[in-house]
XYZ file of C-alpha atoms in Angstrom:
578
model
C -25.772 -8.247 -9.616
C -24.918 -4.512 -9.496
C -23.915 -2.503 -12.566
C -20.483 -1.971 -11.000
C -19.987 -5.724 -10.574
C -21.145 -6.327 -14.157
C -18.649 -3.746 -15.424
C -15.791 -5.285 -13.412
C -16.564 -8.750 -14.833
C -16.790 -7.370 -18.391
C -13.410 -5.677 -18.032
C -11.856 -8.873 -16.690
C -13.137 -10.779 -19.742
C -11.896 -8.100 -22.133
C -8.463 -7.985 -20.500
C -8.095 -11.749 -20.331
C -8.965 -11.937 -24.025
C -6.511 -9.135 -24.868
C -3.752 -11.077 -23.075
C -4.456 -14.085 -25.334
C -4.392 -11.901 -28.450
C -1.052 -10.446 -27.336
C 0.397 -13.940 -26.748
C -0.842 -14.965 -30.212
C 0.938 -12.019 -31.837
C 4.160 -12.377 -29.813
C 4.552 -16.071 -30.659
C 3.892 -15.264 -34.332
C 6.432 -12.434 -34.427
C 8.953 -14.223 -32.167
C 8.583 -17.973 -32.856
C 11.266 -18.838 -30.286
C 9.257 -17.239 -27.452
C 7.934 -19.654 -24.826
C 4.665 -18.915 -23.041
C 4.293 -18.316 -19.319
C 1.004 -17.022 -17.930
C -1.214 -14.098 -18.930
C -3.890 -13.126 -16.407
C -6.121 -10.071 -16.225
C -5.379 -7.672 -13.367
C -7.290 -4.962 -11.571
C -6.069 -2.323 -14.029
C -5.173 -4.316 -17.126
C -3.357 -7.500 -18.087
C 0.082 -8.947 -18.681
C 1.709 -11.965 -20.273
C 5.081 -13.515 -19.398
C 7.385 -14.804 -22.135
C 10.664 -16.707 -22.011
C 12.868 -15.131 -24.697
C 16.588 -14.775 -25.265
C 16.541 -11.026 -25.987
C 14.442 -8.485 -24.037
C 11.602 -6.787 -25.866
C 12.122 -3.133 -26.836
C 9.681 -0.219 -26.887
C 9.679 -0.527 -30.679
C 8.658 -4.175 -30.318
C 5.678 -3.120 -28.190
C 4.516 -0.719 -30.893
C 4.755 -3.444 -33.535
C 2.991 -6.001 -31.317
C 0.146 -3.586 -30.590
C -0.297 -2.863 -34.306
C -0.513 -6.578 -35.116
C -2.969 -7.094 -32.235
C -5.341 -4.615 -33.876
C -5.388 -6.788 -36.989
C -6.326 -9.854 -34.932
C -9.094 -7.872 -33.241
C -10.446 -6.752 -36.626
C -10.470 -10.355 -37.859
C -13.035 -11.081 -35.118
C -11.951 -14.648 -34.315
C -14.310 -16.544 -32.014
C -12.964 -17.661 -28.619
C -13.617 -21.403 -28.438
C -13.532 -23.460 -25.233
C -12.004 -26.991 -25.383
C -11.331 -29.848 -22.953
C -8.554 -32.402 -23.455
C -7.286 -35.529 -21.743
C -3.917 -35.039 -20.083
C -1.922 -36.925 -22.710
C -3.383 -34.829 -25.540
C -2.695 -31.577 -23.658
C 0.882 -32.675 -22.989
C 1.418 -33.473 -26.662
C 0.014 -30.069 -27.669
C 2.389 -28.277 -25.262
C 5.457 -30.470 -25.654
C 7.546 -27.509 -26.863
C 6.331 -25.225 -24.048
C 8.318 -26.032 -20.859
C 6.501 -23.521 -18.663
C 3.094 -24.774 -19.799
C 4.195 -28.351 -19.132
C 5.031 -27.321 -15.578
C 1.507 -25.932 -15.178
C -0.011 -29.142 -16.565
C 2.017 -31.212 -14.085
C 0.384 -29.281 -11.242
C -3.187 -29.986 -12.394
C -4.716 -32.919 -10.473
C -4.803 -36.168 -12.442
C -8.590 -36.434 -12.283
C -9.131 -32.998 -13.842
C -9.410 -32.379 -17.568
C -7.177 -29.786 -19.186
C -9.071 -26.806 -20.605
C -8.020 -24.342 -23.303
C -9.345 -21.377 -25.251
C -8.645 -21.010 -28.966
C -9.003 -18.103 -31.359
C -7.815 -18.418 -34.937
C -4.805 -20.733 -34.874
C -3.713 -19.783 -31.345
C -4.678 -22.048 -28.461
C -3.660 -21.608 -24.824
C -4.185 -23.400 -21.519
C -6.981 -21.468 -19.873
C -10.070 -21.777 -17.686
C -11.547 -18.516 -19.006
C -13.717 -16.593 -19.111
C -13.398 -14.573 -22.323
C -15.485 -12.322 -24.514
C -17.253 -13.973 -27.457
C -14.667 -12.977 -30.069
C -11.562 -10.859 -30.588
C -13.741 -8.156 -32.112
C -15.276 -7.618 -28.660
C -12.033 -6.062 -27.403
C -12.983 -2.413 -28.000
C -9.994 -0.454 -26.689
C -6.547 -1.534 -25.530
C -3.002 -0.249 -25.128
C 0.348 -1.893 -24.410
C 2.098 0.022 -21.652
C 5.505 -1.359 -20.753
C 7.806 -4.332 -20.511
C 9.756 -5.508 -17.474
C 11.635 -8.517 -16.188
C 9.771 -10.967 -13.959
C 10.999 -14.203 -12.416
C 8.945 -17.278 -13.251
C 6.547 -17.854 -10.363
C 8.136 -14.863 -8.565
C 11.134 -17.015 -7.593
C 14.538 -15.392 -8.130
C 16.019 -18.873 -8.543
C 13.836 -19.484 -11.615
C 14.291 -18.064 -15.148
C 13.863 -14.358 -15.758
C 10.954 -13.792 -18.138
C 9.856 -10.742 -20.109
C 6.494 -9.420 -18.891
C 4.520 -7.203 -21.237
C 1.919 -5.053 -19.482
C -1.178 -3.696 -21.160
C -4.633 -2.453 -20.365
C -8.029 -2.759 -22.034
C -11.455 -1.227 -21.523
C -15.015 -1.387 -22.781
C -14.700 1.945 -24.619
C -12.108 4.355 -25.975
C -13.289 7.042 -23.534
C -12.707 4.703 -20.569
C -9.265 3.814 -21.929
C -8.341 7.482 -22.469
C -9.431 8.303 -18.920
C -7.268 5.486 -17.556
C -4.251 6.546 -19.633
C -4.670 10.094 -18.319
C -4.603 8.705 -14.764
C -1.451 6.759 -15.578
C 0.267 9.959 -16.738
C -0.933 11.761 -13.616
C 0.334 8.874 -11.472
C 3.788 9.186 -13.079
C 3.920 12.849 -12.058
C 2.943 11.843 -8.516
C 5.401 8.937 -8.219
C 6.705 9.214 -4.655
C 10.113 7.883 -5.698
C 10.567 10.749 -8.174
C 9.184 13.338 -5.739
C 11.252 11.887 -2.906
C 14.412 12.786 -4.827
C 13.092 16.107 -6.133
C 11.937 17.292 -2.710
C 14.856 15.702 -0.809
C 12.597 13.615 1.440
C 14.290 10.202 1.534
C 16.716 7.932 -0.279
C 17.392 4.225 -0.831
C 20.906 2.971 -1.466
C 22.298 -0.159 -3.053
C 24.961 -0.281 -0.344
C 22.400 -0.483 2.469
C 20.057 -2.830 0.603
C 16.653 -2.603 -1.093
C 13.587 -1.811 0.975
C 15.590 0.044 3.654
C 14.862 3.765 3.849
C 17.069 6.693 4.887
C 14.857 9.636 5.828
C 16.329 13.057 5.028
C 15.659 16.086 7.271
C 12.651 17.300 5.265
C 11.093 13.854 5.071
C 11.815 13.282 8.755
C 10.092 16.554 9.574
C 6.848 15.594 7.845
C 6.992 12.024 9.115
C 7.550 13.362 12.637
C 4.448 15.577 12.350
C 2.397 12.557 11.284
C 3.758 10.461 14.165
C 3.228 13.226 16.749
C -0.390 13.612 15.601
C -0.821 9.831 15.815
C 0.530 9.771 19.382
C -1.600 12.733 20.458
C -4.805 11.174 19.124
C -4.060 7.778 20.625
C -3.443 9.222 24.072
C -6.711 11.144 23.784
C -8.482 7.883 22.905
C -7.235 5.979 25.937
C -4.158 4.212 24.551
C -1.000 3.687 26.576
C 2.127 3.842 24.402
C 5.107 1.559 24.966
C 8.435 0.650 23.324
C 9.516 -2.942 22.660
C 12.746 -4.652 21.477
C 13.662 -5.275 17.846
C 14.526 -8.947 18.391
C 13.117 -11.802 20.428
C 14.021 -15.393 21.312
C 12.870 -18.179 19.022
C 10.663 -19.524 21.814
C 8.614 -16.307 21.727
C 7.899 -16.699 18.003
C 7.215 -20.402 18.405
C 4.606 -19.714 21.067
C 3.016 -16.924 19.030
C 2.806 -19.154 15.960
C 4.879 -16.899 13.727
C 7.587 -19.511 13.173
C 4.900 -21.971 12.115
C 2.765 -19.688 9.975
C 4.906 -16.698 8.999
C 8.498 -17.924 8.873
C 8.901 -17.343 5.108
C 8.522 -13.613 5.817
C 11.026 -13.593 8.701
C 14.779 -13.111 8.510
C 17.211 -15.872 9.396
C 17.916 -16.588 13.047
C 20.672 -14.760 14.892
C 22.523 -17.093 17.255
C 23.567 -15.646 20.604
C 24.841 -17.647 23.537
C 23.576 -20.873 22.028
C 20.047 -19.591 21.439
C 18.307 -18.344 18.311
C 16.842 -14.859 18.120
C 14.739 -13.358 15.311
C 14.172 -9.816 14.127
C 10.552 -9.108 14.950
C 8.110 -9.181 12.004
C 5.306 -7.951 14.279
C 4.924 -6.257 17.632
C 2.055 -8.417 18.903
C 3.969 -10.930 21.087
C 5.742 -8.125 22.966
C 2.439 -6.401 23.707
C 1.115 -9.741 24.923
C 4.102 -10.046 27.256
C 3.386 -6.566 28.631
C -0.193 -7.617 29.382
C 1.030 -10.814 31.029
C 3.498 -8.914 33.199
C 0.879 -8.436 35.949
C -2.271 -10.083 37.209
C -5.109 -8.286 35.423
C -8.591 -7.495 36.710
C -11.756 -7.033 34.689
C -11.681 -3.428 35.950
C -8.509 -2.776 33.893
C -10.187 -3.799 30.643
C -10.291 -2.672 27.963
C -6.524 -2.199 27.922
C -5.329 -0.369 24.785
C -1.589 -0.690 24.103
C -0.009 1.215 21.198
C 3.419 1.502 19.623
C 5.097 2.930 16.566
C 7.295 -0.159 16.437
C 10.051 -1.011 13.976
C 9.521 -4.423 12.350
C 11.391 -6.349 9.668
C 9.842 -8.556 7.020
C 11.445 -10.370 4.145
C 9.986 -9.145 0.856
C 11.301 -10.599 -2.382
C 13.442 -8.211 -4.402
C 10.940 -8.206 -7.251
C 8.148 -6.729 -5.129
C 10.117 -4.163 -3.096
C 8.970 -0.749 -4.306
C 10.048 2.604 -2.910
C 8.175 3.359 0.318
C 5.191 1.214 -0.633
C 6.825 -2.188 -0.107
C 9.832 -2.193 2.198
C 11.786 -4.612 4.372
C 12.327 -2.403 7.409
C 9.214 -0.527 8.492
C 7.593 1.261 11.398
C 4.213 -0.279 12.131
C 1.386 1.912 13.388
C 0.423 -0.788 15.815
C -1.883 -1.277 18.768
C -3.550 -4.163 20.569
C -6.703 -4.020 22.630
C -7.254 -6.579 25.378
C -10.903 -6.678 26.364
C -13.767 -8.706 27.770
C -16.132 -10.439 25.301
C -18.873 -7.892 26.060
C -16.503 -5.026 25.113
C -15.465 -6.232 21.645
C -18.187 -4.422 19.690
C -17.569 -1.090 21.423
C -13.816 -1.406 20.918
C -14.085 -2.180 17.195
C -16.441 0.785 16.856
C -13.916 2.963 18.670
C -11.176 1.827 16.315
C -13.313 2.701 13.297
C -14.148 6.120 14.767
C -10.456 6.891 15.263
C -9.624 5.551 11.800
C -12.097 7.778 9.989
C -11.029 10.819 12.040
C -7.346 10.267 11.229
C -8.016 9.667 7.554
C -10.158 12.778 7.188
C -7.447 14.794 8.962
C -4.945 13.643 6.342
C -7.324 14.472 3.494
C -8.944 11.107 2.701
C -12.720 10.800 2.661
C -13.495 7.976 0.220
C -13.067 4.339 1.282
C -13.667 0.742 0.235
C -14.118 -1.726 3.102
C -13.375 -5.457 2.997
C -14.289 -8.159 5.509
C -11.572 -10.806 5.210
C -12.398 -14.366 6.256
C -10.455 -17.464 7.301
C -7.474 -18.351 5.077
C -6.532 -21.921 4.222
C -3.544 -21.754 6.590
C -4.993 -20.728 9.951
C -5.223 -21.535 13.646
C -8.331 -21.818 15.790
C -11.587 -23.741 15.736
C -14.396 -23.185 13.234
C -16.799 -21.883 15.890
C -14.216 -19.312 17.037
C -13.762 -18.067 13.480
C -17.500 -17.923 12.930
C -18.034 -15.958 16.151
C -15.219 -13.515 15.401
C -16.228 -12.997 11.762
C -19.852 -12.414 12.713
C -18.777 -9.895 15.366
C -16.894 -7.825 12.781
C -19.702 -8.169 10.244
C -22.312 -7.018 12.787
C -20.257 -3.916 13.591
C -20.111 -2.941 9.907
C -23.830 -3.551 9.459
C -24.740 -1.546 12.570
C -22.719 1.418 11.298
C -24.284 1.169 7.855
C -20.879 0.675 6.215
C -20.970 -1.013 2.811
C -18.396 -3.785 2.533
C -17.242 -6.644 0.350
C -16.154 -10.119 1.410
C -12.543 -11.149 0.801
C -12.838 -14.930 1.090
C -9.709 -16.409 2.667
C -8.064 -12.992 3.078
C -7.899 -13.027 6.886
C -4.757 -13.291 9.008
C -3.751 -16.776 10.156
C -4.984 -15.935 13.659
C -8.343 -14.316 12.900
C -10.674 -12.444 10.526
C -10.188 -8.753 9.814
C -11.634 -5.563 8.413
C -9.428 -3.904 5.796
C -10.029 -0.302 4.766
C -8.785 0.926 1.383
C -8.556 4.699 0.953
C -9.061 6.405 -2.405
C -6.528 9.075 -3.321
C -6.811 12.293 -5.334
C -6.768 10.476 -8.688
C -9.053 7.627 -7.661
C -6.520 4.902 -6.803
C -7.223 2.586 -3.868
C -4.592 1.922 -1.190
C -4.954 -0.705 1.527
C -4.017 1.096 4.735
C -6.104 0.272 7.804
C -6.615 -3.216 9.197
C -8.637 -4.273 12.243
C -8.035 -7.918 13.176
C -9.737 -10.204 15.656
C -7.416 -12.588 17.494
C -8.419 -15.474 19.718
C -5.121 -17.240 19.050
C -2.505 -15.292 21.016
C -4.507 -15.050 24.264
C -4.869 -18.838 24.117
C -1.249 -19.551 23.179
C 0.176 -17.277 25.869
C -2.376 -18.257 28.509
C -3.673 -14.717 29.036
C -6.269 -14.252 31.747
C -8.045 -11.655 33.797
C -9.900 -11.984 37.085
C -13.611 -11.450 36.506
C -16.284 -10.072 38.820
C -16.857 -13.657 39.956
C -13.267 -13.909 41.210
C -12.405 -16.518 38.571
C -9.928 -16.454 35.704
C -11.261 -15.651 32.240
C -9.648 -15.413 28.792
C -9.507 -11.891 27.306
C -10.232 -11.192 23.650
C -7.624 -9.381 21.604
C -8.025 -6.912 18.747
C -5.040 -6.051 16.534
C -5.279 -2.808 14.612
C -3.039 -0.683 12.406
C -4.729 2.520 11.301
C -2.056 4.095 9.091
C -0.460 0.743 8.247
C 3.270 1.347 8.179
C 4.722 4.838 8.321
C 6.735 4.159 5.163
C 3.750 3.095 3.073
C 1.500 5.822 4.479
C 4.098 8.487 3.723
C 4.387 7.144 0.175
C 0.613 7.370 -0.233
C 0.559 10.895 1.255
C 3.267 12.075 -1.146
C 1.357 10.721 -4.142
C -2.046 11.932 -2.901
C -0.779 15.507 -2.632
C 1.751 15.214 -5.486
C 4.328 16.405 -2.940
C 2.410 19.652 -2.264
C 1.566 18.857 1.348
C -1.045 20.948 3.134
C 0.503 23.651 5.315
C 0.282 21.624 8.543
C 2.308 18.768 6.989
C 4.707 20.759 4.779
C 8.341 20.279 5.855
C 8.980 23.948 4.983
C 5.910 26.148 5.348
C 7.480 29.386 4.165
C 10.649 30.591 2.500
C 11.808 34.186 2.932
C 13.297 35.658 -0.261
C 15.380 38.829 0.099
C 15.649 40.711 -3.203
C 19.111 42.147 -2.538
C 21.927 41.715 -0.019
C 20.722 44.760 1.963
C 17.447 42.890 2.657
C 19.082 39.770 4.137
C 19.256 41.071 7.724
C 15.507 41.809 7.770
C 14.864 38.400 6.185
C 16.803 36.675 8.969
C 14.925 38.694 11.618
C 11.644 37.690 9.967
C 12.725 34.047 10.087
C 13.326 34.336 13.857
C 9.877 35.905 14.366
C 8.155 33.200 12.346
C 10.022 30.391 14.103
C 8.954 31.855 17.441
C 5.384 31.189 16.279
C 6.295 27.588 15.294
C 6.398 28.305 11.568
C 8.865 26.092 9.679
C 10.774 28.619 7.587
C 13.938 28.931 5.497
C 15.733 31.970 4.046
C 16.993 31.828 0.464
C 19.884 34.298 0.629
C 21.761 32.829 -2.346
C 22.987 34.692 -5.391
C 20.084 33.821 -7.713
C 17.734 36.537 -8.908
C 14.362 36.889 -7.176
C 12.368 35.159 -9.932
C 14.732 32.179 -9.863
C 14.330 31.922 -6.082
C 10.532 32.014 -6.411
C 10.644 29.355 -9.120
C 12.865 27.143 -6.966
C 10.496 27.491 -3.989
C 7.562 26.548 -6.229
C 9.477 23.481 -7.470
C 10.059 22.569 -3.827
C 6.276 23.017 -3.318
C 6.703 25.464 -0.414
C 3.243 26.866 0.457
C 4.348 30.464 1.169
C 7.028 32.646 -0.453
C 7.711 35.859 1.455
C 9.544 38.369 -0.750
C 11.430 41.165 1.012
C 12.393 44.504 -0.558
C 12.726 48.099 0.555
C 8.972 48.727 0.685
C 8.303 45.562 2.723
C 10.977 46.514 5.271
C 9.522 49.995 5.594
C 5.994 48.574 6.099
C 7.032 45.740 8.449
C 5.513 43.275 5.974
C 6.344 40.746 3.271
C 5.070 40.382 -0.294
C 3.289 37.018 -0.138
C 3.196 34.627 -3.065
C 1.586 31.207 -2.892
C 2.867 28.043 -4.573
C -0.345 28.128 -6.651
C 0.985 31.277 -8.303
C -1.384 33.670 -6.499
C 0.152 36.964 -5.397
C -1.373 38.382 -2.186
C 0.730 41.548 -2.204
C 2.239 43.087 0.928
C 0.894 41.442 4.108
C 1.842 42.443 7.694
C 3.923 39.815 9.442
C 1.337 39.230 12.177
C -1.295 38.478 9.530
C 1.048 36.010 7.829
C 1.594 34.182 11.112
C -2.144 34.163 11.846
C -2.974 32.824 8.382
C -0.467 29.971 8.635
C -1.584 29.154 12.190
C -5.213 28.981 11.059
C -4.381 26.590 8.206
C -2.389 24.397 10.591
C -5.194 24.337 13.155
C -7.815 23.474 10.534
C -5.563 20.862 8.873
C -6.370 22.778 5.662
């Protein structure tokens, strides 16, 4: 086992144990509190409590202080097994725990962990004793529906984190503070990029002009690269008949994420949750020959998926989204080359947007799936072989595949080390079978094509959210919605400033003029707050020299620079994606 794996397992044990210590303290301080669940997470832990009054920030401070006492007392974590009737008697006053017990199969024993006087339903694992929880911190409290169901009671969820050392904890807390500064929801308001309104509904985004500008640049680059890589781009409808989704399998396997049917002329229609069936219909529109394959069909297609209110989050989890989508129809002998081509394009796009560090997952058959075992084995092995041939390190995500096939998921690491799941490459032998897709082979007979689904940027909403946080809103010049702002010092300089704006726009520079009444320093400060890369200050000397005094958002002052040099500098940064 690698050192990294050992460290991950140690942190999970520490965090799970810290969650138990927190539950111990909360039920001591608030005897009326009823216990929910308290698992470790990737970055920490939480515990859910059913209480009449919400916890306050002051409560968290008191709870954390009492937790330190329990840690110092160094209670041993003891594992116990009980018959069902004994476990039910022990938890008779805990309605949520009783619900959990009811779900445990009759033949299984009920297991608990105990430290001091506190005992909780648990399968473990834990550290040896409370004293082995070296460093922890309670972070926040929020409401959370029991089992994520808005029809169930609202619980109070206390979040915390724990690490193997104080240095590791301090580093994580620093990242949390940095993440708060980079929160795309905060920056979205500050930089006037997008908004979400109660009147329109959660998870539905209104893009403002500046946000639309940057999103449009991303989409144009996406289209350009896809055309260069042999993709044909199409547009498809936003709704489709129920029969389409029945044939595709979405109504059988994905209906809980689809919106209710819309009845028209006695037939049900559904908002599309995915673009795949429409791309399949395009393929099926004509008789296809083996000479036409591979056929690469792409679309930036709007899709709609029902996400519970509790998980909708800014741009990162939305209900209406634009999917960076494409489907490749190919012969069996072309699959490996096509998956390799997808990975090549993925890594090029990601590096262009400033991402160079990745984690790769190979996701296998989920419990709810279509297709035969031998098909899944063949498809999974095909994806695995491609990763091995490229020398790409990967981890297995058991059961994490789509219902129609295995997939490769690529997680990018941002500027402060957080991982974001963005790219997915999925093998599909289901839709070609369901829709009866064929091509005429060299032998003159019909054959079944293979199908590869792939989304490289994921959804435009999520990718834009990640971009905003990665750059903390300070986009590189090629992506900045406003690349330069011209700042006239006095009213007599405004005419030259406007002429300069025209000259810059003629060279495709995105530029504004701040001709308001604020003083020059206030205008510069405002441009820096708006994270504009270039501030071009205009005074008498600059007009006389046919130049502008250039200041950068970093605070650097380049002095007077001729206009042609300014244009050339910006053009070079755009060309290099710097």
